[in-house]
Short mmCIF file of C-alpha atoms and ligand atoms in Angstrom, two decimals:
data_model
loop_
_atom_site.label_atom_id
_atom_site.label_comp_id
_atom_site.label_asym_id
_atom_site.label_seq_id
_atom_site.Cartn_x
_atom_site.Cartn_y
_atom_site.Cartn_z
CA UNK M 1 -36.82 -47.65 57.96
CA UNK M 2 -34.53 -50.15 55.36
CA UNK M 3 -32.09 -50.93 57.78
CA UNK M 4 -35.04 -51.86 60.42
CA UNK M 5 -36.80 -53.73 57.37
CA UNK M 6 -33.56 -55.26 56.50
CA UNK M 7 -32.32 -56.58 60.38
CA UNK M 8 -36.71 -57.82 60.90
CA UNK M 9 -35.64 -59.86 57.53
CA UNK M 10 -32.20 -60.40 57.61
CA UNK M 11 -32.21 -64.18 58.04
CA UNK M 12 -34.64 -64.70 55.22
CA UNK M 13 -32.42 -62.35 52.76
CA UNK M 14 -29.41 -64.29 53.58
CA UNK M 15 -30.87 -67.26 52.92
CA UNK M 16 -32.58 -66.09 49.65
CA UNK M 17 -29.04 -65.10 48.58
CA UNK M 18 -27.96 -68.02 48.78
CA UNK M 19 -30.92 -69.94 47.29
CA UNK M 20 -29.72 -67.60 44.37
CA UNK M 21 -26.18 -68.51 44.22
CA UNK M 22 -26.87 -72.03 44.80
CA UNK M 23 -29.24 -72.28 41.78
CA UNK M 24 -26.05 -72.08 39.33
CA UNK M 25 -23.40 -73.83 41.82
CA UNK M 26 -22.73 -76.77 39.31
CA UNK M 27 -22.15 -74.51 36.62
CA UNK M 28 -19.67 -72.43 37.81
CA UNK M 29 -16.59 -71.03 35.96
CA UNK M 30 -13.45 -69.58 36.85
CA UNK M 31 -13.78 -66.28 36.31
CA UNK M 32 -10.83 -64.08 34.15
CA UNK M 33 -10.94 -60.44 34.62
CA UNK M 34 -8.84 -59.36 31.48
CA UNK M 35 -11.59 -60.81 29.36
CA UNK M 36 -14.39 -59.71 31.36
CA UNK M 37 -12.94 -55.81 30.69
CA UNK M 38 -13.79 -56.21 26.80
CA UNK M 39 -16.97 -58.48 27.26
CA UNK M 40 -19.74 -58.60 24.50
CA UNK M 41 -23.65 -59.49 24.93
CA UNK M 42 -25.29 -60.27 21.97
CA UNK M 43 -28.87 -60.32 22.17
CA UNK M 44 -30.83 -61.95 19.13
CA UNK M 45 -34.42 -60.88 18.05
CA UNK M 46 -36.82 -62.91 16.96
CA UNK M 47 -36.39 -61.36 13.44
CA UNK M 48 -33.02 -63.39 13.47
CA UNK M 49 -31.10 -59.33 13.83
CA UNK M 50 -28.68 -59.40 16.06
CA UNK M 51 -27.54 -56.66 18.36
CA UNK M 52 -23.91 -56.58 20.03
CA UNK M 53 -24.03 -54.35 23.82
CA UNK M 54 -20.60 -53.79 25.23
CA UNK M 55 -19.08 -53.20 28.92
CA UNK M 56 -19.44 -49.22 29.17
CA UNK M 57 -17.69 -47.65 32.27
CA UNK M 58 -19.32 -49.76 35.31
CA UNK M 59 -22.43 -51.25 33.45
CA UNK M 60 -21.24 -54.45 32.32
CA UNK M 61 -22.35 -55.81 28.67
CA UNK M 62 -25.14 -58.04 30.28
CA UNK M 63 -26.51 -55.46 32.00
CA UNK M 64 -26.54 -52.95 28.76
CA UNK M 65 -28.16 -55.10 26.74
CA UNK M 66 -30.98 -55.35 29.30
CA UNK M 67 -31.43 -51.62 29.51
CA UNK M 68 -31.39 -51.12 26.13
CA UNK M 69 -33.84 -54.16 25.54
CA UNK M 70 -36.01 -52.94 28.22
CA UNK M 71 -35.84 -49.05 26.45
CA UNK M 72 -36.83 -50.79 23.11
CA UNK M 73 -39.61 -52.17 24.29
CA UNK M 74 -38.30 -55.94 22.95
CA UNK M 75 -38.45 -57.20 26.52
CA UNK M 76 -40.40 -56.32 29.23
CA UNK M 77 -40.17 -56.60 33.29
CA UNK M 78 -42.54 -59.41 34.63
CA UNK M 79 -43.37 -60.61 37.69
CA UNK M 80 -39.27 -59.58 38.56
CA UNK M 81 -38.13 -61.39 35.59
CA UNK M 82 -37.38 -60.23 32.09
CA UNK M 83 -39.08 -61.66 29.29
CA UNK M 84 -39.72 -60.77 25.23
CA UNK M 85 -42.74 -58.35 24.88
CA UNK M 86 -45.09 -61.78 24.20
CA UNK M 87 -44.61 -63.24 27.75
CA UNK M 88 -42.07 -65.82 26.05
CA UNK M 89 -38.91 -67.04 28.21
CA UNK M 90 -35.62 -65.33 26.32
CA UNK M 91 -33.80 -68.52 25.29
CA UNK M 92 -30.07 -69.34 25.77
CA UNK M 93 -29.23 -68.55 21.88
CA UNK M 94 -31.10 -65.22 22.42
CA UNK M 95 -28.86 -63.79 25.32
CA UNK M 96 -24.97 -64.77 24.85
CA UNK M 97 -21.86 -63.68 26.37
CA UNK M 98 -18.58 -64.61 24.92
CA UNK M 99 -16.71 -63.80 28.42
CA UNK M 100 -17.71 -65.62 31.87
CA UNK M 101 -20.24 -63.46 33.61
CA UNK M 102 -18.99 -61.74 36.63
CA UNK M 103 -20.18 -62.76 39.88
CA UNK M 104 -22.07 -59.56 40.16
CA UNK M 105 -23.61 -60.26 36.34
CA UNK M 106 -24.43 -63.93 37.40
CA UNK M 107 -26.40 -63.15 40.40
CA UNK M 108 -29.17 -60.71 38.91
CA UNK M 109 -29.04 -62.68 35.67
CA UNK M 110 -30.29 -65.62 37.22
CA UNK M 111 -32.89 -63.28 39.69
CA UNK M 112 -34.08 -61.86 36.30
CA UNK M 113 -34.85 -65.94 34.54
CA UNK M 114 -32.18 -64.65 31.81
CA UNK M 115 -29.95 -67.31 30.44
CA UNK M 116 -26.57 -68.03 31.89
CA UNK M 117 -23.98 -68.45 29.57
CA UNK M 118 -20.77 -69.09 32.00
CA UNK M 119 -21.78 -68.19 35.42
CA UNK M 120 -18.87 -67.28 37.79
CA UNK M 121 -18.72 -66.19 41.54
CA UNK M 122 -16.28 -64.00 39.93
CA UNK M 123 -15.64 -60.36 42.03
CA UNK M 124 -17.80 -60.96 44.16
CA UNK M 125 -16.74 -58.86 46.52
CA UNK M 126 -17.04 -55.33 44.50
CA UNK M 127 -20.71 -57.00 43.46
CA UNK M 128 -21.36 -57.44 47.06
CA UNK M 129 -21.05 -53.52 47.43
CA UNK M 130 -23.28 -52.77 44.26
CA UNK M 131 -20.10 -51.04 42.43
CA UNK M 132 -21.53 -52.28 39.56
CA UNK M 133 -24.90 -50.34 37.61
CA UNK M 134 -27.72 -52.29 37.16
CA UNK M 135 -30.27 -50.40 34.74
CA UNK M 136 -32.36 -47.97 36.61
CA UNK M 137 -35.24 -49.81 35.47
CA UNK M 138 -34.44 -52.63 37.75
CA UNK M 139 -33.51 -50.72 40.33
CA UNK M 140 -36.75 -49.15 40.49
CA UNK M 141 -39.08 -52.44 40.21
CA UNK M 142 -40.50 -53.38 43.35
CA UNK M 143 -41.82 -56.83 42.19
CA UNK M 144 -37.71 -57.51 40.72
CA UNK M 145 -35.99 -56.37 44.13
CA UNK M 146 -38.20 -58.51 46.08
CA UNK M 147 -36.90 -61.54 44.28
CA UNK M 148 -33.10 -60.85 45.25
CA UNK M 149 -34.74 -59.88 49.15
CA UNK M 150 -37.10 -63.32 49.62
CA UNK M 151 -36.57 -65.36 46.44
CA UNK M 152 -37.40 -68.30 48.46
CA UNK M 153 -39.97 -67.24 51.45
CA UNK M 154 -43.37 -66.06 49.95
CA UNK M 155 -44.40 -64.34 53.33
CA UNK M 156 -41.39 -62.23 53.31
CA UNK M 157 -41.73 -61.71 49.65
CA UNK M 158 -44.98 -60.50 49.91
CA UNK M 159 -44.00 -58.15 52.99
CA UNK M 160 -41.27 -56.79 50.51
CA UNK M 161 -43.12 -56.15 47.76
CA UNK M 162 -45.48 -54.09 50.20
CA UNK M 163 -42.92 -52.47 51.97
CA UNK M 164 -40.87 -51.38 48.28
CA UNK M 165 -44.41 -50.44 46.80
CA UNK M 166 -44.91 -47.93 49.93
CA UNK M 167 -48.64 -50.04 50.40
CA UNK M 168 -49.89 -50.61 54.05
CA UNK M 169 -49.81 -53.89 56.02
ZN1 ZN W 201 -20.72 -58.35 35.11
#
């Protein structure tokens, strides 16, 4: 049933990866493992606090600090995007990382309306095969996994939205 959904779509997927990608193609960084290994997120509150996430295992830093933002209850899922408990956008001096974000990082940073700090196309190839852990709570949100599938075709992100959500035609 996801492969057939997947071939019936697979033009409009491509393309909506790339339409991704392409939103961050002047920005782009090289990309240096060594320092990616040790990489810090530091997420500010609107308090002023500051809270440091590191890279644990295969969850990268960026991708901590959004599960444990998201567990807090400081940030919420919206619409597919992540924003602070108020609606409000999460600025670029809220959401920091010292190293270049991996390719992997980059892509589902930029899905989720976070803040870039140095996007790469780093690695791309062990992002391309999900190696990496995104927090289950993405994973599990129809409305956020529909954004990678059709980010720029409404019909087909409305057909994935109904066919993640398990609702009829
Ligand atoms: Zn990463």
């Amino acid at each position: 049933m996801v492969k057939n959904c997947y071939t019936a779509n697979k033009a409009s997927v491509t393309s909506s990866v790339q339409a991704i990608c392409a939103d961050y193609k002047n920005r782009i960084v090289p990309y240096n493992m060594a320092g990616a290994q040790s990489a810090e997120t530091t997420v500010k509150l609107k308090t002023g606090q500051t809270l440091d996430f590191r890279t644990y295992q295969q969850m990268h830093s960026e991708m901590r600090a959004i599960e444990k933002m998201l567990e807090s209850g400081h940030w919420i899922l919206r619409r597919g995007t992540v924003v602070w408990r108020d609606y409000s956008k999460i600025e670029a001096d809220e959401f920091v990382t010292e190293e270049p974000h991996c390719g992997f990082c980059t892509f589902f940073l930029n899905t989720l309306n976070l803040p870039l700090t140095k996007p790469t196309y780093g690695c791309f190839q062990l992002a391309s095969r999900l190696s990496y852990i995104l927090p289950p709570d993405l994973e599990t949100d129809a409305e956020f996994m529909a954004r990678v599938l059709a980010k720029d075709s409404v019909p087909v992100l409305r057909r994935s939205k109904k066919f993640l959500t398990g609702s009829s035609q």
